[in-house]
Coordinates of C-alpha atoms in Angstrom, one line a residue:
X1 CA 17.5 10.9 10.7
X2 CA 14.4 12.4 8.4
X3 CA 14.2 12.0 5.1
X4 CA 12.3 13.6 1.9
X5 CA 10.7 12.1 -0.8
X6 CA 9.6 14.4 -3.5
X7 CA 6.6 13.4 -6.4
X8 CA 4.4 14.0 -8.9
X9 CA 1.5 15.7 -7.5
X10 CA -1.6 13.4 -7.0
X11 CA 0.8 10.3 -6.0
X12 CA 1.8 11.4 -3.1
X13 CA -0.8 8.9 -1.4
X14 CA 1.1 6.1 -3.1
X15 CA 4.7 7.1 -2.2
X16 CA 3.0 7.8 1.5
X17 CA 2.2 3.6 1.1
X18 CA 5.7 2.7 -0.4
X19 CA 7.7 4.4 2.9
X20 CA 5.7 3.0 5.2
X21 CA 7.0 -0.5 4.3
X22 CA 10.6 0.7 5.4
X23 CA 10.5 3.9 7.1
X24 CA 8.8 5.1 10.3
X25 CA 6.4 8.5 11.2
X26 CA 5.7 8.9 7.3
X27 CA 4.1 12.0 6.3
X28 CA 3.0 13.3 3.3
X29 CA 2.5 17.0 1.5
X30 CA 1.7 18.2 -1.9
X31 CA 4.3 17.0 -3.5
X32 CA 6.6 15.1 -1.1
X33 CA 6.3 12.8 1.7
X34 CA 8.7 13.4 4.8
X35 CA 10.1 10.2 6.9
X36 CA 12.3 8.7 9.7
X37 CA 15.2 6.5 9.0
X38 CA 18.3 4.8 11.1
X39 CA 20.2 3.9 8.3
X40 CA 21.7 5.2 4.6
X41 CA 21.4 1.6 3.4
X42 CA 17.8 1.9 3.6
X43 CA 16.9 4.9 2.1
X44 CA 19.6 3.8 -0.8
X45 CA 17.4 0.4 -1.1
X46 CA 14.7 3.0 -1.6
X47 CA 15.6 5.3 -4.4
X48 CA 17.3 2.3 -6.5
X49 CA 13.8 0.7 -6.1
X50 CA 11.4 3.5 -6.1
X51 CA 9.4 4.4 -8.9
X52 CA 7.2 6.7 -7.9
X53 CA 10.0 9.9 -6.7
X54 CA 11.7 12.6 -8.7
X55 CA 14.0 12.9 -5.9
X56 CA 14.8 12.1 -2.5
X57 CA 17.4 11.9 0.4
X58 CA 18.6 13.5 4.2
X59 CA 16.2 16.8 4.8
X60 CA 17.6 19.9 5.9
X61 CA 14.4 21.5 6.6
X62 CA 11.0 21.8 5.6
X63 CA 8.7 25.6 6.3
X64 CA 7.1 28.2 4.7
X65 CA 8.2 30.1 2.6
X66 CA 8.8 34.3 2.8
X67 CA 8.1 35.9 -1.0
X68 CA 10.3 38.6 1.2
X69 CA 13.6 36.5 0.1
X70 CA 15.7 38.7 2.5
X71 CA 13.1 38.5 5.1
X72 CA 13.4 34.3 5.9
X73 CA 15.3 33.1 9.1
X74 CA 17.1 30.5 7.9
X75 CA 19.0 28.1 10.2
X76 CA 20.1 25.1 8.7
X77 CA 20.9 21.9 10.7
X78 CA 24.4 21.0 11.2
X79 CA 23.8 18.1 9.0
X80 CA 23.9 20.0 6.1
X81 CA 27.3 21.2 6.0
X82 CA 29.0 18.2 7.9
X83 CA 28.2 16.8 4.1
X84 CA 31.1 19.6 3.0
X85 CA 34.6 19.5 2.9
X86 CA 37.1 20.9 1.1
X87 CA 37.5 19.2 -1.8
X88 CA 33.6 18.9 -2.9
X89 CA 31.5 21.3 -4.5
X90 CA 28.4 21.9 -4.3
X91 CA 25.1 23.3 -6.3
X92 CA 21.4 24.3 -5.5
X93 CA 18.9 23.3 -7.3
X94 CA 15.0 24.8 -6.8
X95 CA 11.4 23.5 -8.5
X96 CA 8.2 25.5 -8.1
X97 CA 4.8 24.4 -7.7
X98 CA 2.0 27.6 -7.4
X99 CA 2.9 31.0 -8.4
X100 CA 5.8 32.5 -6.6
X101 CA 6.8 36.7 -6.5
X102 CA 10.3 34.9 -7.0
X103 CA 12.0 33.0 -9.2
X104 CA 13.6 29.2 -9.2
X105 CA 17.4 31.1 -9.8
X106 CA 16.4 33.6 -7.0
X107 CA 16.0 30.8 -4.8
X108 CA 19.0 29.1 -6.1
X109 CA 21.2 32.0 -5.5
X110 CA 19.9 33.3 -2.1
X111 CA 20.3 30.2 -1.2
X112 CA 23.7 28.8 -2.1
X113 CA 25.4 32.6 -1.3
X114 CA 24.0 31.9 2.6
X115 CA 25.6 28.3 2.4
X116 CA 29.2 29.4 0.6
X117 CA 29.1 32.5 3.2
X118 CA 27.9 29.7 6.2
X119 CA 30.9 27.0 5.2
X120 CA 33.6 29.6 5.3
X121 CA 32.2 31.1 8.4
X122 CA 32.8 28.2 10.0
X123 CA 35.4 25.9 8.0
X124 CA 37.5 29.0 6.9
X125 CA 36.9 28.0 3.1
X126 CA 35.8 28.6 0.6
X127 CA 33.4 25.9 -1.4
X128 CA 33.6 25.0 -4.5
X129 CA 30.2 25.8 -6.9
X130 CA 29.8 23.7 -9.5
X131 CA 26.0 24.4 -11.5
X132 CA 26.6 21.1 -13.9
X133 CA 28.2 18.4 -12.4
X134 CA 27.9 19.2 -8.6
X135 CA 28.9 16.6 -5.7
X136 CA 26.5 18.0 -3.5
X137 CA 22.7 18.7 -5.1
X138 CA 21.2 20.7 -2.7
X139 CA 16.8 20.4 -3.3
X140 CA 14.7 22.6 -2.6
X141 CA 11.0 22.1 -3.8
X142 CA 8.7 24.6 -3.3
X143 CA 5.1 24.4 -3.1
X144 CA 3.0 27.0 -3.1
X145 CA 4.1 28.9 0.5
X146 CA 5.5 25.2 1.8
X147 CA 9.2 24.4 1.4
X148 CA 10.9 21.6 2.1
X149 CA 14.5 21.4 1.3
X150 CA 17.3 18.7 1.4
X151 CA 20.4 16.7 0.2
X152 CA 19.7 15.3 -2.9
X153 CA 20.8 11.3 -2.9
X154 CA 19.4 10.6 -6.3
X155 CA 20.8 13.2 -8.6
X156 CA 18.7 13.0 -11.6
X157 CA 14.7 12.9 -12.2
X158 CA 14.7 9.1 -11.0
X159 CA 10.6 9.1 -12.6
X160 CA 12.1 9.4 -16.4
X161 CA 12.9 6.2 -17.7
X162 CA 15.3 6.0 -20.2
X163 CA 13.7 2.8 -21.9
X164 CA 11.7 5.9 -23.3
X165 CA 13.2 6.5 -26.6
X166 CA 10.3 5.4 -28.8
X167 CA 7.2 7.4 -27.5
X168 CA 4.5 9.1 -29.7
X169 CA 1.5 11.3 -28.4
X170 CA -0.5 9.1 -26.7
X171 CA 2.8 8.2 -24.1
X172 CA 2.6 8.7 -20.7
X173 CA 4.8 9.3 -18.2
X174 CA 6.6 5.9 -16.1
X175 CA 5.7 7.2 -12.8
X176 CA 1.8 7.1 -13.9
X177 CA 2.0 3.9 -15.5
X178 CA 3.4 2.6 -12.6
X179 CA 0.3 4.0 -10.6
X180 CA -2.0 2.5 -12.6
X181 CA -0.2 -1.1 -12.3
X182 CA -0.8 -0.6 -8.7
X183 CA -4.7 0.3 -8.8
X184 CA -5.4 -2.5 -10.8
X185 CA -2.9 -5.5 -9.3
X186 CA -5.4 -4.1 -5.9
X187 CA -6.6 -7.8 -4.4
X188 CA -5.1 -9.8 -7.3
X189 CA -3.1 -12.5 -7.6
X190 CA -2.7 -13.8 -10.8
X191 CA -5.1 -13.7 -14.0
X192 CA -4.5 -12.1 -17.5
X193 CA -3.5 -8.4 -18.3
X194 CA -4.4 -6.9 -21.1
X195 CA -3.4 -3.4 -22.4
X196 CA -5.2 -3.0 -26.2
X197 CA -4.1 0.6 -26.9
X198 CA 0.2 0.2 -25.8
X199 CA 1.4 2.8 -27.7
X200 CA 4.5 3.3 -26.6
X201 CA 4.5 0.2 -24.2
X202 CA 4.8 2.3 -20.7
X203 CA 2.3 0.2 -19.4
X204 CA 3.7 -3.3 -20.0
X205 CA 6.9 -2.6 -19.4
X206 CA 6.0 -0.9 -15.4
X207 CA 4.1 -3.9 -15.1
X208 CA 6.3 -6.3 -16.2
X209 CA 9.3 -4.2 -13.9
X210 CA 6.4 -4.7 -10.7
X211 CA 5.6 -7.9 -11.2
X212 CA 9.4 -8.9 -11.9
X213 CA 10.6 -6.8 -9.1
X214 CA 13.4 -5.6 -12.0
X215 CA 13.9 -1.7 -11.1
X216 CA 13.1 0.3 -13.1
X217 CA 17.2 2.3 -12.4
X218 CA 18.7 -1.4 -12.9
X219 CA 21.1 0.4 -15.9
X220 CA 21.5 3.7 -13.9
X221 CA 23.3 2.1 -10.7
X222 CA 25.9 4.0 -11.6
X223 CA 24.8 7.0 -11.7
X224 CA 23.2 8.0 -8.3
X225 CA 25.2 11.2 -7.0
X226 CA 24.8 9.6 -3.4
X227 CA 28.6 7.3 -4.8
X228 CA 30.6 11.2 -4.4
X229 CA 30.1 11.7 -1.2
X230 CA 31.8 10.5 1.4
X231 CA 29.8 9.6 3.6
X232 CA 28.9 6.9 1.9
X233 CA 32.3 5.4 1.0
X234 CA 32.1 2.8 3.9
X235 CA 28.4 1.6 2.8
X236 CA 28.6 -1.0 0.3
X237 CA 25.7 0.2 -1.7
X238 CA 26.1 -2.7 -4.6
X239 CA 25.3 -5.2 -2.2
X240 CA 22.2 -3.2 -1.4
X241 CA 21.5 -3.5 -5.1
X242 CA 22.5 -7.2 -5.5
X243 CA 19.6 -7.2 -2.2
X244 CA 17.1 -5.7 -4.2
X245 CA 18.0 -7.2 -7.1
X246 CA 17.3 -11.3 -6.1
X247 CA 14.4 -10.8 -4.5
X248 CA 11.5 -12.7 -5.9
X249 CA 8.0 -12.4 -5.5
X250 CA 6.3 -15.4 -4.8
X251 CA 2.3 -16.7 -5.7
X252 CA 1.6 -14.9 -7.9
X253 CA 1.2 -15.6 -11.7
X254 CA 0.4 -13.3 -14.8
X255 CA 0.2 -13.1 -18.0
X256 CA 1.1 -9.9 -19.9
X257 CA -0.3 -8.6 -23.0
X258 CA 0.4 -5.6 -25.4
X259 CA -1.6 -4.8 -28.1
X260 CA -2.2 -2.4 -30.0
X261 CA -3.7 -1.9 -33.8
X262 CA -1.1 0.4 -35.0
X263 CA 1.9 -1.4 -36.0
X264 CA 4.0 1.8 -35.4
X265 CA 2.7 1.6 -32.1
X266 CA 3.8 -2.0 -31.5
X267 CA 7.0 -1.7 -32.9
X268 CA 7.9 1.2 -30.2
X269 CA 7.1 -0.6 -27.9
X270 CA 8.6 -4.0 -28.5
X271 CA 12.0 -1.9 -29.2
X272 CA 11.1 0.0 -25.6
X273 CA 10.9 -2.9 -24.1
X274 CA 13.6 -4.5 -25.4
X275 CA 15.9 -1.8 -24.2
X276 CA 14.1 -2.1 -20.2
X277 CA 14.8 -5.5 -20.6
X278 CA 11.3 -6.9 -20.2
X279 CA 11.0 -8.5 -23.7
X280 CA 10.2 -11.4 -22.7
X281 CA 7.5 -10.6 -20.2
X282 CA 5.8 -9.0 -22.1
X283 CA 3.0 -10.9 -25.1
X284 CA 3.0 -8.4 -27.9
X285 CA 1.1 -8.0 -30.9
X286 CA -0.8 -6.3 -33.3
X287 CA -4.0 -6.5 -32.7
X288 CA -7.3 -4.4 -33.6
X289 CA -9.7 -3.7 -31.0
X290 CA -12.2 -5.9 -32.6
X291 CA -10.5 -8.7 -32.6
X292 CA -10.1 -8.9 -29.1
X293 CA -13.0 -11.4 -28.6
X294 CA -10.9 -13.6 -31.2
X295 CA -7.7 -14.1 -28.8
X296 CA -9.3 -14.1 -25.4
X297 CA -11.9 -16.3 -24.0
X298 CA -16.0 -14.9 -22.8
X299 CA -14.8 -13.8 -19.4
X300 CA -10.9 -14.9 -19.2
X301 CA -9.1 -11.1 -18.8
X302 CA -8.8 -9.9 -15.4
X303 CA -7.9 -6.3 -15.8
X304 CA -7.8 -4.2 -18.6
X305 CA -5.3 -1.6 -18.3
X306 CA -5.0 1.3 -21.2
X307 CA -4.2 4.6 -22.2
X308 CA -7.8 5.3 -24.2
X309 CA -6.7 7.0 -27.7
X310 CA -7.9 10.3 -27.7
X311 CA -8.4 13.4 -30.9
X312 CA -4.8 14.0 -33.2
X313 CA -4.2 14.4 -36.8
X314 CA -4.0 10.2 -37.0
X315 CA -7.6 10.5 -35.4
X316 CA -10.4 12.0 -36.1
X317 CA -13.9 12.4 -33.1
X318 CA -15.7 9.7 -34.9
X319 CA -12.6 7.1 -35.4
X320 CA -12.3 8.1 -31.5
X321 CA -16.2 7.4 -31.2
X322 CA -15.6 4.3 -32.8
X323 CA -12.4 3.0 -30.9
X324 CA -14.8 3.5 -27.5
X325 CA -17.6 1.9 -29.1
X326 CA -15.8 -1.5 -29.7
X327 CA -13.7 -1.0 -27.2
X328 CA -16.2 -1.3 -24.7
X329 CA -18.2 -4.0 -26.4
X330 CA -15.6 -5.9 -26.7
X331 CA -14.7 -5.4 -23.0
X332 CA -17.7 -7.0 -21.8
X333 CA -17.4 -10.2 -23.6
X334 CA -13.4 -10.8 -22.8
X335 CA -13.6 -9.4 -19.0
X336 CA -14.7 -11.5 -15.9
X337 CA -17.5 -10.6 -13.7
X338 CA -15.7 -9.2 -11.0
X339 CA -12.8 -7.4 -13.4
X340 CA -11.8 -3.9 -14.2
X341 CA -10.3 -1.9 -16.4
X342 CA -8.4 1.3 -15.1
X343 CA -7.6 3.8 -17.9
X344 CA -6.2 7.1 -18.5
X345 CA -8.3 9.9 -20.6
X346 CA -8.8 13.7 -20.7
X347 CA -12.1 13.9 -21.8
X348 CA -15.2 11.5 -20.2
X349 CA -16.9 11.0 -23.8
X350 CA -16.3 7.4 -22.8
X351 CA -18.3 6.7 -20.5
X352 CA -21.7 7.0 -22.2
X353 CA -20.1 4.3 -24.4
X354 CA -18.8 2.5 -20.6
X355 CA -22.1 2.6 -19.5
X356 CA -23.9 1.5 -22.5
X357 CA -22.2 -1.7 -21.9
X358 CA -22.9 -2.0 -18.3
X359 CA -19.2 -0.6 -16.7
X360 CA -19.5 1.6 -13.9
X361 CA -17.1 4.5 -12.5
X362 CA -16.3 3.1 -9.1
X363 CA -12.8 5.7 -8.9
X364 CA -11.3 8.9 -9.8
X365 CA -7.9 10.0 -9.0
X366 CA -6.8 13.6 -10.5
X367 CA -3.4 14.2 -11.9
X368 CA -1.5 17.2 -12.0
X369 CA -0.4 17.2 -15.7
X370 CA -2.7 18.5 -18.3
X371 CA -6.3 17.3 -17.8
X372 CA -5.7 13.6 -17.4
X373 CA -7.5 11.6 -14.7
X374 CA -7.4 7.5 -13.9
X375 CA -10.5 6.2 -13.7
X376 CA -11.3 2.7 -12.4
X377 CA -15.0 1.3 -13.7
X378 CA -15.8 -1.8 -13.1
X379 CA -18.1 -4.2 -14.6

């Protein structure tokens, strides 16, 4: 059997590594990966634990899409129709990346009509259509000229975090936070990890999830769409989830600090961390950037992972530049000699300050969203 996993464009290599731990023949493409799997328990465990996927499930087809929809020679595998029964409702959902002559709704109508007629032809009944709350969601992603289509076993955008209730304009998505944490933790087994501009707490919460083997879907176990499909009735998904929840990470020792100079951000972080159930793993305090050297000894911090402040109604250009100067001055003092800074920014203004204090940009990760990029700096 073949599976598919959708992610934000730019995160494919991270998703590929994640999939390779459990599946074979993993191949990455723009916006998604495909892979082989031999049992549904594995893919259920994957969709529960993966912080990166938007959707995932059983692959039906992958190929090129003809902009003239009626000229596409659709040949669905029998595996799709084996999901159907008379009591099951379905819909087709399409998301697109790139410029196309057609709309997403055109694809949904085209594929939905084809599947509807094919079910009637094969089984002699008209399948139920439910556009809002279907039992079977047939998900299609079209990126430029490529299309991947499969049975969605998730049923919601898994990269969205339900703990993100208290947000602000500097907030990032959970999957981006996870990627930054994975980059920051590379080759590190212990130490102090600091986010000095914690905003609404996404980075420290994702770090807490990662270091404590906590799934961001812990409170969404009942929401997965595969639970409605007859094929999964005899699979003990509760036991699959339980095994993942009970796995322990050993041989690591970290301290997570979430600081911010603004009290509203501290309150937002505290509330979001509590909703996530991870507040005990994070030390949250209102600390101004120029006070970091009083909180940490010289050469004591292993990593700084953060989102640099950017210009807004509350933060002028002059204030931002002052933040940058103070931040890199303090970072040069508290960071260990082999330490790194992993940060996200939509501008490169900070580089003049990082260079001044001896930090070199050793890696840049381009992101699909806005103009933001991940920068890895080394002392």
